[in-house]
Amino acid sequence: MPEPGDDREPLAELSSFRANFYNCLTARADAFFDLTDALLCADGPARTPVELSLTAEHRRGYGSFYAALNDGRLDTDRLRDLLTRLPLPRFESGRIVLSVDVSPWLRSDAACSPERLFCHVHGRSRSTAQIIPGWPYSLVAALSPGPSSWTAVLDAVRLGPEDDATAVTATQLRAVVERLVREGQWLTGDPEMLVVMDAGYDVTRLAWVLRDLPVELVGRLRSDRVLRVPPRPLSFTYQPLGRPPKHGAELRLAKPDTWPVPALVRLNDTERYGKAQAQAWDRVHPRLTHRSSWLDHDGELPLVEGTLIRLKVDRLPGDRDAPPLWLWSSKTGATTTDVDQAWSCYLRRFDLEHTFRYFKQDLGWTRPRLRNPLAADRWTWLVIAVHTQLRLAAPAATDQRKPWEKSTLPGTTMTPTRVRRAFRNIRPRLTNPARVPKPTRPGPRRPPGSKNRHPATRYDVGKTIKRPETLIERDQARR
């Protein structure tokens, strides 16, 4: 680690990333690179592409912005490997904690943009939920253990009309974990990687699909779920006919009288939430009775056991009453340390929400009005590259706070907004592989008064295929 005040090592690492990132740009690389520098050095939030084209770091014309996004090429596989090789934040005992979540790029007024889906978004309250067309993106990021909300984004995938969300998430997580193992971020003997997710994911299905990887999955459950406990062991005096039972009694999360005696009970004092009580039940599993999400599984449905955790805290920020939080971990036989790490790391999952908000409000992720979804993918990866450069520049940045802002406490990392404010002073000391633009002339335009004789195609919103729900429908679709 560099000594305090010594920023040579962070700047060398940042310069190396910039050079390797430039090599990932295979077409219109100079325009792409100037665009990222303009986004890094812009004053304040990026509201419109016009403001980015007027910065001193953007040495090309305004038209190069959309020309690069529409006609440029970016090697995403190479960029994924580059992001994986960077130093990642780790928790206690060197454990890597990943989080996966979906954030929509809303495009309600883009009737000529293909591959849009109906995205479920919330307003200022839970009662103002809306369904708006847009492009949903699934992001995987490594979480940080400290008091900051920095995350290391490792992958981004856009969900299409023909995609199954659970299958895409499983493929995405498998690819991320395999890259981490291949790049040496996880070695044999290290603690398993922890993947935390919200209630919108089928955590039991993902745990079964990813059971061959060194990962532990922790997901939130709805409070109306019904699970099963292990069956009681049979006595030697009573041997019923038939095979032994697979499922025990029901455990209804909404009915405390159905809860058995917990295997573990932990009571911790937290500074933010007061007293936190965690109860854990081992080998709790759902009873799989529907084939809707298991149609590709041949044979009898499996028994996916894990640890059920109930977390109850005294208060939430703002002195609000806190309802109990139900979590399910794919690890059986969990100890008290495993239970504490599961719920504490899950609470860090909300750092990814701060990353989404910073992408949209400050970096202008959803500001450009792009028609082609491939152009939206390229812009998304540019925003991820910008956020990665800010994370690498944080140790070398000097705080330039406004008079009304609080000073950064010693030993803490500055926020992404303050690091971006200081990046313009760091940029002259970094590698800049982009070439100087050549003088050009304006291209031909449509003659005044002529009409557009090639109107753009309009596309419907939503899924384009109907998935089979029974084995009979599946077999008929395979024929």
Coordinates of C-alpha atoms in Angstrom, one line a residue:
M1 CA 0.0 0.0 0.0
P2 CA 1.3 3.5 -0.7
E3 CA 2.3 5.7 2.1
P4 CA 0.1 8.7 3.1
G5 CA 0.6 11.5 0.6
D6 CA 2.3 9.2 -2.0
D7 CA 0.0 8.9 -5.0
R8 CA 2.5 7.4 -7.5
E9 CA 1.2 3.9 -7.2
P10 CA -2.6 4.8 -7.6
L11 CA -1.7 7.0 -10.6
A12 CA 0.4 4.3 -12.2
E13 CA -2.4 1.8 -11.8
L14 CA -4.9 4.3 -13.2
S15 CA -2.7 5.1 -16.2
S16 CA -2.3 1.4 -16.9
F17 CA -6.1 1.0 -16.8
R18 CA -6.6 3.9 -19.2
A19 CA -4.1 2.4 -21.7
N20 CA -5.7 -1.0 -21.5
F21 CA -9.2 0.5 -21.8
Y22 CA -8.1 2.3 -25.0
N23 CA -7.0 -1.1 -26.4
C24 CA -10.6 -2.4 -25.8
L25 CA -11.9 0.3 -28.2
T26 CA -11.7 -1.3 -31.6
A27 CA -13.5 1.4 -33.8
R28 CA -13.7 5.2 -33.2
A29 CA -11.4 4.7 -30.2
D30 CA -10.3 8.3 -30.0
A31 CA -13.9 9.6 -30.0
F32 CA -14.8 7.1 -27.3
F33 CA -11.8 8.0 -25.1
D34 CA -12.4 11.8 -25.4
L35 CA -16.0 11.2 -24.5
T36 CA -15.0 9.4 -21.2
D37 CA -12.5 12.1 -20.3
A38 CA -15.3 14.7 -20.9
L39 CA -17.6 12.8 -18.6
L40 CA -14.8 12.6 -16.0
C41 CA -13.9 16.3 -16.1
A42 CA -17.3 17.9 -16.6
D43 CA -18.5 20.4 -14.0
G44 CA -21.5 19.0 -12.1
P45 CA -24.0 16.4 -13.3
A46 CA -24.0 15.5 -16.9
R47 CA -27.4 16.6 -18.1
T48 CA -27.2 16.7 -21.9
P49 CA -24.6 15.4 -24.4
V50 CA -24.2 19.0 -25.7
E51 CA -22.6 20.0 -22.4
L52 CA -20.1 17.2 -22.6
S53 CA -19.1 18.2 -26.2
L54 CA -18.4 21.7 -25.0
T55 CA -15.8 20.7 -22.4
A56 CA -12.1 21.2 -23.1
E57 CA -11.4 17.5 -22.8
H58 CA -13.8 16.7 -25.7
R59 CA -11.7 17.8 -28.6
R60 CA -14.1 16.7 -31.3
G61 CA -17.4 17.9 -32.6
Y62 CA -20.8 17.2 -31.2
G63 CA -21.6 14.8 -33.9
S64 CA -18.8 12.4 -32.9
F65 CA -20.7 11.7 -29.7
Y66 CA -23.5 9.9 -31.4
A67 CA -21.4 8.7 -34.3
A68 CA -19.1 6.8 -31.9
L69 CA -22.1 5.3 -30.0
N70 CA -23.9 4.2 -33.2
D71 CA -21.0 3.1 -35.3
G72 CA -18.2 2.4 -32.9
R73 CA -17.1 -0.9 -31.6
L74 CA -16.1 -1.9 -28.1
D75 CA -14.6 -5.3 -27.1
T76 CA -16.8 -6.0 -24.0
D77 CA -15.2 -9.4 -23.2
R78 CA -11.8 -7.8 -23.1
L79 CA -13.1 -5.0 -20.9
R80 CA -14.7 -7.5 -18.5
D81 CA -11.4 -9.3 -18.1
L82 CA -9.7 -5.9 -17.5
L83 CA -12.2 -5.0 -14.7
T84 CA -11.8 -8.4 -13.1
R85 CA -8.0 -8.0 -12.9
L86 CA -8.2 -4.8 -10.9
P87 CA -7.9 -4.9 -7.1
L88 CA -11.3 -5.7 -5.6
P89 CA -12.6 -4.7 -2.2
R90 CA -12.8 -7.6 0.3
F91 CA -14.4 -8.2 3.6
E92 CA -13.1 -10.1 6.7
S93 CA -10.8 -13.0 5.9
G94 CA -10.4 -11.7 2.4
R95 CA -13.9 -12.7 1.3
I96 CA -15.4 -11.3 -1.9
V97 CA -19.0 -10.2 -1.7
L98 CA -20.9 -9.7 -4.9
S99 CA -24.3 -8.1 -5.5
V100 CA -26.6 -8.4 -8.5
D101 CA -29.5 -6.2 -9.3
V102 CA -31.5 -4.7 -12.2
S103 CA -31.8 -1.0 -13.0
P104 CA -34.0 0.2 -16.0
W105 CA -33.1 2.7 -18.6
L106 CA -36.6 4.2 -19.1
R107 CA -37.6 4.9 -22.8
S108 CA -41.3 5.5 -22.6
D109 CA -41.3 7.9 -25.6
A110 CA -39.1 5.8 -27.9
A111 CA -41.6 4.0 -30.1
C112 CA -38.9 3.4 -32.7
S113 CA -36.4 1.7 -30.3
P114 CA -36.5 -2.1 -30.4
E115 CA -36.2 -4.6 -27.6
R116 CA -37.9 -2.6 -24.9
L117 CA -39.6 -4.3 -21.9
F118 CA -42.1 -3.2 -19.4
C119 CA -40.0 -2.1 -16.3
H120 CA -41.5 -1.9 -12.8
V121 CA -40.5 1.3 -11.1
H122 CA -41.5 3.0 -7.9
G123 CA -42.3 6.7 -7.4
R124 CA -41.8 8.6 -4.2
S125 CA -43.8 6.0 -2.3
R126 CA -44.5 2.3 -2.6
S127 CA -48.1 3.0 -3.6
T128 CA -47.1 4.9 -6.7
A129 CA -45.6 1.9 -8.6
Q130 CA -45.7 2.3 -12.4
I131 CA -45.0 0.1 -15.4
I132 CA -42.9 2.1 -17.9
P133 CA -41.2 0.8 -21.1
G134 CA -37.4 0.7 -21.1
W135 CA -34.2 -1.3 -21.3
P136 CA -33.5 -3.2 -18.1
Y137 CA -29.8 -3.8 -17.3
S138 CA -28.5 -6.4 -14.9
L139 CA -25.3 -5.3 -13.1
V140 CA -22.9 -7.4 -10.9
A141 CA -20.6 -5.5 -8.6
A142 CA -18.2 -6.2 -5.7
L143 CA -19.2 -4.5 -2.5
S144 CA -17.0 -2.6 -0.1
P145 CA -16.9 -3.3 3.7
G146 CA -16.2 0.2 4.9
P147 CA -18.4 3.2 5.6
S148 CA -18.3 4.4 2.0
S149 CA -20.7 3.3 -0.7
W150 CA -18.1 2.5 -3.4
T151 CA -18.7 -0.5 -5.5
A152 CA -16.6 -2.2 -8.2
V153 CA -18.9 -2.9 -11.2
L154 CA -17.7 -6.1 -13.0
D155 CA -20.4 -6.9 -15.5
A156 CA -23.5 -5.5 -17.2
V157 CA -26.1 -7.3 -19.4
R158 CA -29.2 -5.9 -21.0
L159 CA -32.3 -8.1 -20.7
G160 CA -34.0 -8.7 -24.0
P161 CA -37.6 -9.6 -24.9
E162 CA -36.7 -13.3 -25.4
D163 CA -34.6 -13.7 -22.2
D164 CA -35.5 -15.5 -19.0
A165 CA -34.4 -13.3 -16.2
T166 CA -33.3 -16.2 -13.9
A167 CA -31.4 -17.9 -16.7
V168 CA -29.6 -14.7 -17.7
T169 CA -28.7 -14.0 -14.1
A170 CA -27.3 -17.5 -13.7
T171 CA -25.2 -17.2 -16.8
Q172 CA -24.0 -13.8 -15.8
L173 CA -23.0 -14.9 -12.3
R174 CA -21.3 -18.0 -13.6
A175 CA -19.2 -15.9 -16.1
V176 CA -18.2 -13.4 -13.4
V177 CA -17.2 -16.1 -10.9
E178 CA -15.2 -18.1 -13.5
R179 CA -13.4 -14.9 -14.5
L180 CA -12.5 -14.2 -10.9
V181 CA -11.1 -17.7 -10.5
R182 CA -9.2 -17.5 -13.8
E183 CA -7.6 -14.1 -12.9
G184 CA -6.5 -15.4 -9.5
Q185 CA -8.9 -13.3 -7.4
W186 CA -10.1 -16.5 -5.7
L187 CA -7.7 -19.4 -4.9
T188 CA -8.4 -22.8 -3.5
G189 CA -8.7 -22.6 0.2
D190 CA -10.2 -19.1 0.2
P191 CA -13.6 -18.5 1.7
E192 CA -16.5 -18.9 -0.7
M193 CA -17.7 -15.8 -2.5
L194 CA -20.9 -14.4 -1.2
V195 CA -23.6 -13.2 -3.6
V196 CA -26.5 -11.2 -2.2
M197 CA -29.7 -10.3 -4.0
D198 CA -33.1 -8.9 -3.4
A199 CA -36.5 -10.7 -3.3
G200 CA -37.1 -10.4 -7.1
Y201 CA -34.7 -13.3 -7.7
D202 CA -35.4 -17.0 -7.5
V203 CA -32.5 -17.7 -5.0
T204 CA -33.2 -21.4 -4.6
R205 CA -33.2 -21.9 -8.4
L206 CA -29.9 -20.0 -8.7
A207 CA -28.4 -21.9 -5.8
W208 CA -29.1 -25.2 -7.6
V209 CA -27.8 -24.0 -11.0
L210 CA -24.6 -22.6 -9.4
R211 CA -24.0 -25.4 -6.9
D212 CA -20.7 -26.4 -8.6
L213 CA -19.1 -22.9 -8.0
P214 CA -17.4 -21.7 -4.9
V215 CA -20.3 -19.3 -4.0
E216 CA -22.8 -18.9 -1.3
L217 CA -26.1 -17.2 -2.3
V218 CA -28.1 -15.0 0.1
G219 CA -31.4 -13.6 -1.0
R220 CA -34.4 -11.9 0.7
L221 CA -37.7 -13.7 0.9
R222 CA -41.2 -12.2 0.9
S223 CA -42.9 -12.3 4.3
D224 CA -45.7 -14.5 2.9
R225 CA -43.5 -17.4 1.8
V226 CA -44.2 -20.9 3.0
L227 CA -41.1 -23.2 3.5
R228 CA -40.6 -26.7 4.8
V229 CA -38.4 -27.9 7.6
P230 CA -36.5 -31.3 7.5
P231 CA -38.6 -34.3 8.3
R232 CA -38.4 -35.9 11.7
P233 CA -36.1 -38.9 12.0
L234 CA -37.9 -42.2 11.9
S235 CA -37.7 -44.4 15.1
F236 CA -36.7 -48.0 15.0
T237 CA -40.0 -49.1 16.5
Y238 CA -42.2 -47.5 13.8
Q239 CA -41.3 -48.1 10.2
P240 CA -44.1 -46.9 7.8
L241 CA -44.6 -48.4 4.4
G242 CA -43.3 -46.6 1.3
R243 CA -40.3 -44.3 1.0
P244 CA -39.3 -41.9 3.8
P245 CA -40.8 -38.4 3.7
K246 CA -38.8 -35.7 2.0
H247 CA -40.5 -32.7 3.6
G248 CA -41.3 -31.9 7.2
A249 CA -43.8 -29.5 8.7
E250 CA -44.7 -26.2 7.1
L251 CA -42.9 -23.0 8.2
R252 CA -45.1 -20.0 7.4
L253 CA -43.1 -16.8 7.7
A254 CA -46.3 -14.8 8.6
K255 CA -47.4 -17.2 11.4
P256 CA -45.0 -17.5 14.4
D257 CA -46.9 -20.5 15.8
T258 CA -45.5 -22.6 12.9
W259 CA -41.9 -21.7 13.6
P260 CA -39.8 -24.5 15.2
V261 CA -37.1 -23.8 17.8
P262 CA -34.3 -21.9 16.0
A263 CA -30.9 -23.6 15.7
L264 CA -29.1 -20.3 16.4
V265 CA -30.1 -17.0 18.1
R266 CA -27.7 -14.0 17.9
L267 CA -28.1 -10.6 19.5
N268 CA -25.8 -7.9 18.3
D269 CA -25.5 -4.2 19.1
T270 CA -25.2 -2.0 16.1
E271 CA -24.7 1.8 15.9
R272 CA -27.1 2.4 13.1
Y273 CA -29.9 0.0 13.8
G274 CA -29.8 -0.5 17.5
K275 CA -30.0 -4.1 18.7
A276 CA -30.2 -6.7 16.0
Q277 CA -31.6 -10.1 16.7
A278 CA -30.9 -12.9 14.2
Q279 CA -32.6 -16.3 14.4
A280 CA -31.6 -19.1 12.1
W281 CA -33.1 -22.4 11.1
D282 CA -31.0 -25.0 9.3
R283 CA -31.9 -27.2 6.3
V284 CA -35.1 -25.2 5.5
H285 CA -36.2 -25.6 1.9
P286 CA -39.1 -24.7 -0.4
R287 CA -41.4 -27.5 -1.6
L288 CA -41.0 -27.4 -5.4
T289 CA -44.4 -28.3 -6.9
H290 CA -44.5 -26.2 -10.1
R291 CA -42.5 -26.7 -13.2
S292 CA -42.6 -23.1 -14.5
S293 CA -39.0 -22.3 -13.7
W294 CA -37.7 -25.9 -13.7
L295 CA -38.8 -27.0 -17.1
D296 CA -35.3 -27.6 -18.2
H297 CA -34.7 -30.0 -15.3
D298 CA -35.3 -33.6 -16.2
G299 CA -36.5 -36.0 -13.6
E300 CA -37.7 -35.4 -10.1
L301 CA -37.5 -31.9 -8.8
P302 CA -34.5 -31.5 -6.4
L303 CA -34.4 -30.7 -2.7
V304 CA -32.6 -27.4 -2.2
E305 CA -31.8 -26.9 1.5
G306 CA -30.3 -23.8 3.1
T307 CA -30.4 -21.7 6.2
L308 CA -33.4 -19.4 7.0
I309 CA -32.5 -16.2 8.8
R310 CA -34.9 -13.8 10.5
L311 CA -33.4 -10.4 11.3
K312 CA -35.2 -7.9 13.6
V313 CA -33.7 -4.6 14.5
D314 CA -34.9 -1.8 16.8
R315 CA -35.1 1.0 14.3
L316 CA -34.3 2.1 10.8
P317 CA -32.6 5.4 9.8
G318 CA -35.0 8.2 10.7
D319 CA -36.4 6.4 13.8
R320 CA -38.8 4.3 11.7
D321 CA -40.2 1.0 12.9
A322 CA -38.3 -1.9 11.2
P323 CA -40.3 -4.9 10.0
P324 CA -38.5 -8.2 10.3
L325 CA -36.2 -9.2 7.4
W326 CA -36.3 -12.8 6.1
L327 CA -33.2 -14.1 4.3
W328 CA -32.3 -17.5 2.8
S329 CA -28.7 -18.7 2.5
S330 CA -27.7 -21.6 0.3
K331 CA -25.2 -22.8 3.0
T332 CA -26.3 -25.5 5.4
G333 CA -24.9 -26.1 8.9
A334 CA -24.1 -22.4 9.2
T335 CA -22.4 -21.2 12.4
T336 CA -23.0 -17.9 14.3
T337 CA -20.2 -16.3 12.3
D338 CA -21.8 -17.4 9.0
V339 CA -25.2 -16.0 10.1
D340 CA -23.7 -12.6 11.1
Q341 CA -21.8 -12.3 7.8
A342 CA -24.9 -13.2 5.8
W343 CA -27.2 -10.5 7.1
S344 CA -24.5 -7.9 7.5
C345 CA -23.3 -8.4 4.0
Y346 CA -26.9 -8.3 2.7
L347 CA -27.3 -4.9 4.3
R348 CA -24.4 -3.7 2.2
R349 CA -26.3 -4.6 -0.9
F350 CA -28.0 -1.2 -0.9
D351 CA -24.6 0.3 -1.9
L352 CA -25.4 -0.9 -5.4
E353 CA -28.5 1.3 -5.3
H354 CA -26.3 4.3 -4.6
T355 CA -24.2 3.3 -7.6
F356 CA -27.3 3.2 -9.8
R357 CA -28.4 6.7 -8.5
Y358 CA -24.9 8.1 -9.2
F359 CA -24.9 6.6 -12.7
K360 CA -28.2 8.3 -13.5
Q361 CA -28.0 11.6 -11.6
D362 CA -24.3 12.5 -12.0
L363 CA -22.9 10.6 -14.9
G364 CA -26.0 10.9 -17.0
W365 CA -26.4 7.2 -17.8
T366 CA -29.9 7.5 -19.1
R367 CA -29.6 11.0 -20.6
P368 CA -28.7 10.3 -24.2
R369 CA -31.7 9.7 -26.5
L370 CA -30.4 6.7 -28.3
R371 CA -32.5 4.6 -30.7
N372 CA -30.3 1.5 -31.1
P373 CA -30.1 -0.7 -28.0
L374 CA -26.5 -1.6 -29.0
A375 CA -25.6 2.0 -28.8
A376 CA -27.1 2.1 -25.3
D377 CA -24.9 -0.9 -24.4
R378 CA -21.8 0.9 -25.5
W379 CA -22.7 4.0 -23.5
T380 CA -23.4 1.8 -20.5
W381 CA -19.9 0.3 -20.7
L382 CA -18.4 3.8 -21.0
V383 CA -20.2 4.9 -17.8
I384 CA -18.8 1.8 -16.1
A385 CA -15.3 2.7 -17.3
V386 CA -15.7 6.2 -16.0
H387 CA -16.9 5.0 -12.6
T388 CA -13.9 2.6 -12.4
Q389 CA -11.4 5.4 -13.1
L390 CA -13.0 7.4 -10.3
R391 CA -12.6 4.5 -7.9
L392 CA -8.9 4.1 -8.9
A393 CA -8.3 7.8 -8.6
A394 CA -9.8 8.1 -5.1
P395 CA -6.6 7.6 -3.2
A396 CA -4.8 10.3 -5.2
A397 CA -7.6 12.9 -5.3
T398 CA -7.5 16.1 -3.2
D399 CA -10.7 17.1 -1.6
Q400 CA -12.2 20.3 -3.1
R401 CA -15.3 20.7 -1.0
K402 CA -17.8 23.5 -1.3
P403 CA -18.1 25.9 1.6
W404 CA -21.3 24.3 2.8
E405 CA -20.0 20.7 2.6
K406 CA -18.5 18.8 5.5
S407 CA -14.9 17.9 5.5
T408 CA -13.9 14.3 4.7
L409 CA -12.9 12.5 7.9
P410 CA -9.4 11.2 8.2
G411 CA -9.1 7.6 7.1
T412 CA -12.2 7.6 5.0
T413 CA -12.6 7.7 1.2
M414 CA -14.1 10.6 -0.6
T415 CA -17.4 10.2 -2.3
P416 CA -17.5 9.7 -6.1
T417 CA -18.8 13.2 -6.6
R418 CA -15.8 14.8 -4.9
V419 CA -13.3 12.5 -6.6
R420 CA -14.9 13.5 -10.0
R421 CA -14.6 17.2 -9.0
A422 CA -10.8 16.7 -8.5
F423 CA -10.2 14.5 -11.6
R424 CA -9.5 17.5 -13.8
N425 CA -6.4 18.2 -11.7
I426 CA -5.2 14.5 -11.9
R427 CA -5.7 14.0 -15.6
P428 CA -2.5 15.9 -16.8
R429 CA -0.5 13.3 -14.8
L430 CA -2.2 10.4 -16.5
T431 CA -1.7 8.5 -19.8
N432 CA -3.7 9.9 -22.7
P433 CA -3.5 7.5 -25.7
A434 CA -6.1 9.3 -27.7
R435 CA -4.8 11.0 -30.8
V436 CA -5.4 14.7 -31.7
P437 CA -8.4 15.0 -34.1
K438 CA -7.8 15.9 -37.7
P439 CA -9.5 18.9 -39.3
T440 CA -12.6 17.9 -41.3
R441 CA -15.4 19.5 -43.2
P442 CA -19.1 19.2 -42.3
G443 CA -20.8 16.3 -44.1
P444 CA -23.7 16.6 -46.5
R445 CA -27.2 17.1 -45.0
R446 CA -30.7 16.7 -46.2
P447 CA -31.7 19.5 -48.6
P448 CA -34.0 22.1 -47.0
G449 CA -37.6 21.4 -47.7
S450 CA -37.2 17.7 -48.5
K451 CA -39.2 15.1 -46.6
N452 CA -37.9 12.0 -44.9
R453 CA -39.1 9.2 -47.2
H454 CA -37.8 6.4 -45.0
P455 CA -39.7 6.6 -41.7
A456 CA -38.3 4.6 -38.8
T457 CA -39.9 1.3 -37.9
R458 CA -42.0 1.2 -34.8
Y459 CA -41.7 -1.7 -32.4
D460 CA -44.1 -3.2 -29.8
V461 CA -43.1 -3.4 -26.1
G462 CA -42.8 -6.5 -24.0
K463 CA -42.0 -10.2 -24.4
T464 CA -42.0 -11.6 -27.9
I465 CA -42.3 -15.3 -27.0
K466 CA -44.5 -17.4 -24.7
R467 CA -42.6 -19.8 -22.6
P468 CA -44.1 -23.3 -21.9
E469 CA -45.5 -23.8 -18.4
T470 CA -45.9 -27.6 -18.4
L471 CA -43.9 -30.6 -19.4
I472 CA -46.3 -31.4 -22.2
E473 CA -45.9 -27.9 -23.7
R474 CA -42.1 -28.2 -23.3
D475 CA -42.0 -31.5 -25.2
Q476 CA -44.2 -30.1 -27.9
A477 CA -42.0 -27.1 -28.3
R478 CA -38.9 -29.3 -28.7
R479 CA -40.4 -31.3 -31.6

